[in-house]
Coordinates of C-alpha atoms in Angstrom, one line a residue:
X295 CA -24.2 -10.2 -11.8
X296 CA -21.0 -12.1 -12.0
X297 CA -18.1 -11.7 -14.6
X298 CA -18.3 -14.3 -17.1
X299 CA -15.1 -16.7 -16.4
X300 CA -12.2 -15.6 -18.6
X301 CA -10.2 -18.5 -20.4
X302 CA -7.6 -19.4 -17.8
X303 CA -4.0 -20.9 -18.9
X304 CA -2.8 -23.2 -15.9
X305 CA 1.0 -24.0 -16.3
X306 CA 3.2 -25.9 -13.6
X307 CA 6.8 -24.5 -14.0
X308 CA 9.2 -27.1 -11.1
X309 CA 10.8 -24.7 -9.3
X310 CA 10.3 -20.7 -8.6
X311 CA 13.5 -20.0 -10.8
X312 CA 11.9 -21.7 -13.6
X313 CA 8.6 -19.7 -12.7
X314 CA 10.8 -16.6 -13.0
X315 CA 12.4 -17.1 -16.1
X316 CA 9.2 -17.9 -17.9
X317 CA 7.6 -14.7 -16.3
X318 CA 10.3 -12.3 -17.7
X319 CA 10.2 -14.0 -20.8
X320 CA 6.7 -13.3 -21.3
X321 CA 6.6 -10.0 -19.6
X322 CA 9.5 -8.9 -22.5
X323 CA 7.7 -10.3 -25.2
X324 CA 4.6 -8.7 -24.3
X325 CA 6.6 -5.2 -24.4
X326 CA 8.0 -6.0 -27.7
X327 CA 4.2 -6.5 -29.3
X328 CA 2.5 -3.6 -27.3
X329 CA 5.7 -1.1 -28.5
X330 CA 5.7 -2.4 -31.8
X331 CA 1.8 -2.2 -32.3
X332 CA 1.0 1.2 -30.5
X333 CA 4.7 2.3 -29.5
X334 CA 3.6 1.8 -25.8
X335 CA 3.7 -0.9 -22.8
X336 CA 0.8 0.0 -20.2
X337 CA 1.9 -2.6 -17.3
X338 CA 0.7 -3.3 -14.1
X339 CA 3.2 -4.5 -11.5
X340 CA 2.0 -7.3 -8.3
X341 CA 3.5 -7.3 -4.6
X342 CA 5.2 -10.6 -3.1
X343 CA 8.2 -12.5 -3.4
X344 CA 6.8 -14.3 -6.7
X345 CA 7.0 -11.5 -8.2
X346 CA 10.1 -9.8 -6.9
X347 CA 11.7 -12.8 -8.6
X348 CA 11.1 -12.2 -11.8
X349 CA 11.4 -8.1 -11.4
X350 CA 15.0 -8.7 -10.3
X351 CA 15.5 -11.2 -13.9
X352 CA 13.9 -7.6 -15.5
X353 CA 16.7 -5.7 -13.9
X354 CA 19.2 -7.5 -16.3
X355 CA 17.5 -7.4 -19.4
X356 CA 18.2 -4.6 -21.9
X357 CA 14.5 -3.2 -23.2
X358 CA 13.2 0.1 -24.6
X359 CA 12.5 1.2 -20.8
X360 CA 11.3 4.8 -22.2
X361 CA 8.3 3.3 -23.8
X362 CA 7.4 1.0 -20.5
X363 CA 4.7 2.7 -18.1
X364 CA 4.8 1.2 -15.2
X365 CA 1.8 1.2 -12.4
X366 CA 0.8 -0.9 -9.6
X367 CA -2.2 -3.3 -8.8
X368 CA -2.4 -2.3 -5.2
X369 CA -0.6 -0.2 -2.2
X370 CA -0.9 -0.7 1.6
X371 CA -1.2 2.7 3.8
X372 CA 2.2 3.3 4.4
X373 CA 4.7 6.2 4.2
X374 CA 6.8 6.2 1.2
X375 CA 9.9 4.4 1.0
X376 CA 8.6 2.3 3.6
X377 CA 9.6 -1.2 3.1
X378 CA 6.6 -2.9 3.4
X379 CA 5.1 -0.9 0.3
X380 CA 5.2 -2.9 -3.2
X381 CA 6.2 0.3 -5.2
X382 CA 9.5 0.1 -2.7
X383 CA 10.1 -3.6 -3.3
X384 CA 9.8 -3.1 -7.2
X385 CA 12.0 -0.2 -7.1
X386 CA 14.5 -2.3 -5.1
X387 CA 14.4 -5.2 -7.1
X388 CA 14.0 -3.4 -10.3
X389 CA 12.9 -0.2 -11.0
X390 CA 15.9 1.5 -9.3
X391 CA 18.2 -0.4 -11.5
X392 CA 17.3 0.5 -15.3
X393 CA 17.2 3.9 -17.2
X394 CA 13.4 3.9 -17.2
X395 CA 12.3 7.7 -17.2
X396 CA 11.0 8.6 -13.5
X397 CA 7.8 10.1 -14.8
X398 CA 6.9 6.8 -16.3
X399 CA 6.1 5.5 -12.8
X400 CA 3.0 5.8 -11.5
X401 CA 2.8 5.2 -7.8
X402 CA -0.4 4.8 -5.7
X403 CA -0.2 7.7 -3.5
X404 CA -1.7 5.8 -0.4
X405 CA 0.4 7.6 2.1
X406 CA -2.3 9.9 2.2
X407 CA -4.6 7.5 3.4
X408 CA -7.4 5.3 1.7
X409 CA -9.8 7.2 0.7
X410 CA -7.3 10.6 -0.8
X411 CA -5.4 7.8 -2.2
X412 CA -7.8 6.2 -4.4
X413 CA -9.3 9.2 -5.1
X414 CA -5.7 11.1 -6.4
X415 CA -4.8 7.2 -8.8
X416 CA -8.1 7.0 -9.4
X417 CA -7.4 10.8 -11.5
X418 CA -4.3 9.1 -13.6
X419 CA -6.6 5.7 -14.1
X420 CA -8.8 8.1 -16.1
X421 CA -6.0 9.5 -18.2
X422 CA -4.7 5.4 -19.1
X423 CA -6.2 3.1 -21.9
X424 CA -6.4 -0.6 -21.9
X425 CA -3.6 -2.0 -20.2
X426 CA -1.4 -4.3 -22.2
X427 CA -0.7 -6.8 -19.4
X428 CA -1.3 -7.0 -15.8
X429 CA 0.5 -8.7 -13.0
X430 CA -1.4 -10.5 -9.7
X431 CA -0.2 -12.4 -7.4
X432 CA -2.2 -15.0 -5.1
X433 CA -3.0 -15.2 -1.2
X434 CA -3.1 -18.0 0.8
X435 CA -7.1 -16.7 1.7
X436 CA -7.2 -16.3 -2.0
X437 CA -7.0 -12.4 -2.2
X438 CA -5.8 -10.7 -5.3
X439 CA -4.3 -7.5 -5.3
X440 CA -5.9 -5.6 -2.0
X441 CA -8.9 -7.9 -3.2
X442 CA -10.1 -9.9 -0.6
X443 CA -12.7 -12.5 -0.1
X444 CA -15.8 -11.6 1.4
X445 CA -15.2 -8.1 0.5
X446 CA -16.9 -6.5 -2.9
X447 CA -14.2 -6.8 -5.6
X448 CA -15.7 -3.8 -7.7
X449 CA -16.1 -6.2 -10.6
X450 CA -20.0 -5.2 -11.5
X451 CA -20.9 -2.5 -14.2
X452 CA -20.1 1.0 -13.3
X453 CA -17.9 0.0 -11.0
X454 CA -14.9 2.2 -10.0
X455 CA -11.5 1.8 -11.2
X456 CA -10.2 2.2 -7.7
X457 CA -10.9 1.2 -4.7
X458 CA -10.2 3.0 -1.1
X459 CA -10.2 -0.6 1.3
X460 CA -10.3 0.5 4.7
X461 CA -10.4 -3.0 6.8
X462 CA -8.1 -5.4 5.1
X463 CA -8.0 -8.8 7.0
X464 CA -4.0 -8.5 7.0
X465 CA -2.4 -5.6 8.2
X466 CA -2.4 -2.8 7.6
X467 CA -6.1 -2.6 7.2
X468 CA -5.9 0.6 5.1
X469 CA -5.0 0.4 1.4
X470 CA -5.5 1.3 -2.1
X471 CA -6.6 -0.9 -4.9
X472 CA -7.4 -1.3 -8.5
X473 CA -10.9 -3.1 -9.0
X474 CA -11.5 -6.1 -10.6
X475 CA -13.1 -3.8 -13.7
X476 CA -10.3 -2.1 -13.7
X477 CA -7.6 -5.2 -13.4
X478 CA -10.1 -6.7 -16.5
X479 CA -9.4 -3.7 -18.5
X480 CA -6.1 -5.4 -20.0
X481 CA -5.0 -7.4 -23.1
X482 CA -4.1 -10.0 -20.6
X483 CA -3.3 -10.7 -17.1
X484 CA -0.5 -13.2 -15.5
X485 CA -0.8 -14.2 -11.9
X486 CA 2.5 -15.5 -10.7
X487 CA 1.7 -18.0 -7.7
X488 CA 4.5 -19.9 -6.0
X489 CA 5.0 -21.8 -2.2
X490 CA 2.8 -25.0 -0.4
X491 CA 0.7 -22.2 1.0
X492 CA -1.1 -21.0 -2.0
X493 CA -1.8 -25.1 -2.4
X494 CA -5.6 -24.5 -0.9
X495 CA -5.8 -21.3 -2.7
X496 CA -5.2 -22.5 -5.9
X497 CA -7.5 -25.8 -5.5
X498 CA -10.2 -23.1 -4.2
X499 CA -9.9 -21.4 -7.7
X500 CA -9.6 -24.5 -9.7
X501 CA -12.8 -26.0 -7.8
X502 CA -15.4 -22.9 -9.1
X503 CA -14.9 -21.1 -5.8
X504 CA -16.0 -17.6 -5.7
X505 CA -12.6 -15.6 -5.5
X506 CA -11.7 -12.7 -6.7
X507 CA -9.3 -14.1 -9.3
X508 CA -12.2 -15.4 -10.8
X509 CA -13.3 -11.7 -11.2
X510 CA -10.2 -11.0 -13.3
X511 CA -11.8 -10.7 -17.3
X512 CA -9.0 -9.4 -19.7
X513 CA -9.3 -9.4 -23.5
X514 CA -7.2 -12.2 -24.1
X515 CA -7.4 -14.1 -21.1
X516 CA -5.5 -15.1 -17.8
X517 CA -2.5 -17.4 -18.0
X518 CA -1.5 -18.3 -14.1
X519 CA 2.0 -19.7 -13.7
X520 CA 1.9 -21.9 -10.5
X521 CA 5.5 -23.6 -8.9
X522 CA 5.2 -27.0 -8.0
X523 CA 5.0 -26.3 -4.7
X524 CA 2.1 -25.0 -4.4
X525 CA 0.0 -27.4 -7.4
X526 CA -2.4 -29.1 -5.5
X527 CA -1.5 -32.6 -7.5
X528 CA 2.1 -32.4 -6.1

């Protein structure tokens, strides 16, 4: 059975810097609510250059970092530190750079390989409520998170929260996801989509396609901020 379609927000920002900016405004603005209503912001972080835009805009802004935890959508099979890992690019562009308490990041531990990997975050998934908000990016095949099409998103009832993916179309072909379930277990969820080549992607989505983004069910809905670039109608 399919996920019913959440309500989807489309907004076309004209540039990637104007993306950005409207990312970390609503990023900080979720924070603010989720600290102020349960004195706690559960959110999940995307890999890609969309995103490392805005996480270096984060960098600058003062916020209550001590109540932020801070975990990650998906991890490729890689040792740590390595540079083609999204917990290393979000420590560069951010994390690294603000007085946020180490143990309030939560790193996939997929060095260990797929399967120990998503078996060790699947262990803190169970000790995490609701997130507050989640971050996604967008392929150019259309693949969310380590979410591929073609491939089972792990969006149907009893699904697990995470997900060992062994043969990933793009290298490396081992990682560690969340599920869709899991992604849909938020208050909301922005994807952050910029570039021409996400055009097709994007007109895929928009035309009913089956995608996993179409998988992603959060409380309050998805809002996907898309550069002008890569709008189909540009």
């Amino acid at each position: 059975m399919s996920t019913p379609a959440p309500t989807t927000r489309w907004q076309v920002f004209p540039d990637a810097a104007a993306l950005a900016g409207q990312a970390q405004a609503l990023i900080l603005d979720a924070a603010r609510q989720s600290i102020a209503a349960r004195g706690v912001f559960h959110l999940v972080l995307a890999g890609g250059n969309t995103p490392k835009d805005a996480y270096e805009r984060l960098r600058e802004c003062g916020a209550n970092w001590v109540k932020w935890q801070i975990y990650f959508g998906d991890e490729r099979c890689l040792p740590r530190g390595d540079p083609g890992r999204n917990d290393t690019m979000a420590r560069r562009a951010w994390l690294d750079h603000i007085r946020i308490p180490p143990v309030n990041i939560h790193p996939i531990p997929a060095e260990h390989g797929a399967e120990k990997g998503a078996q060790r975050y699947a262990e803190i998934m169970r000790r995490v409520p609701e997130f507050d908000l989640v971050l996604l990016g967008l392929g150019e095949d259309g693949h969310i998170a380590s979410l591929f099409p073609g491939q089972p998103p792990g969006s149907g009832e009893g699904a697990a929260d995470v997900l060992a993916v062994r043969a990933a179309p793009k290298p490396p072909p081992e990682r560690v996801s969340l599920s869709a379930a899991r992604l849909s277990r938020a208050q909301r969820a922005l994807f952050l989509v910029g570039g021409e080549s996400k055009r097709d992607a994007i007109r895929a989505w928009r035309a009913g396609a089956d995608i996993p983004a179409r998988h992603i069910a959060p409380v309050l809905g998805v809002d996907v901020y898309v550069d002008r670039a890569a709008w189909p109608e540009a």
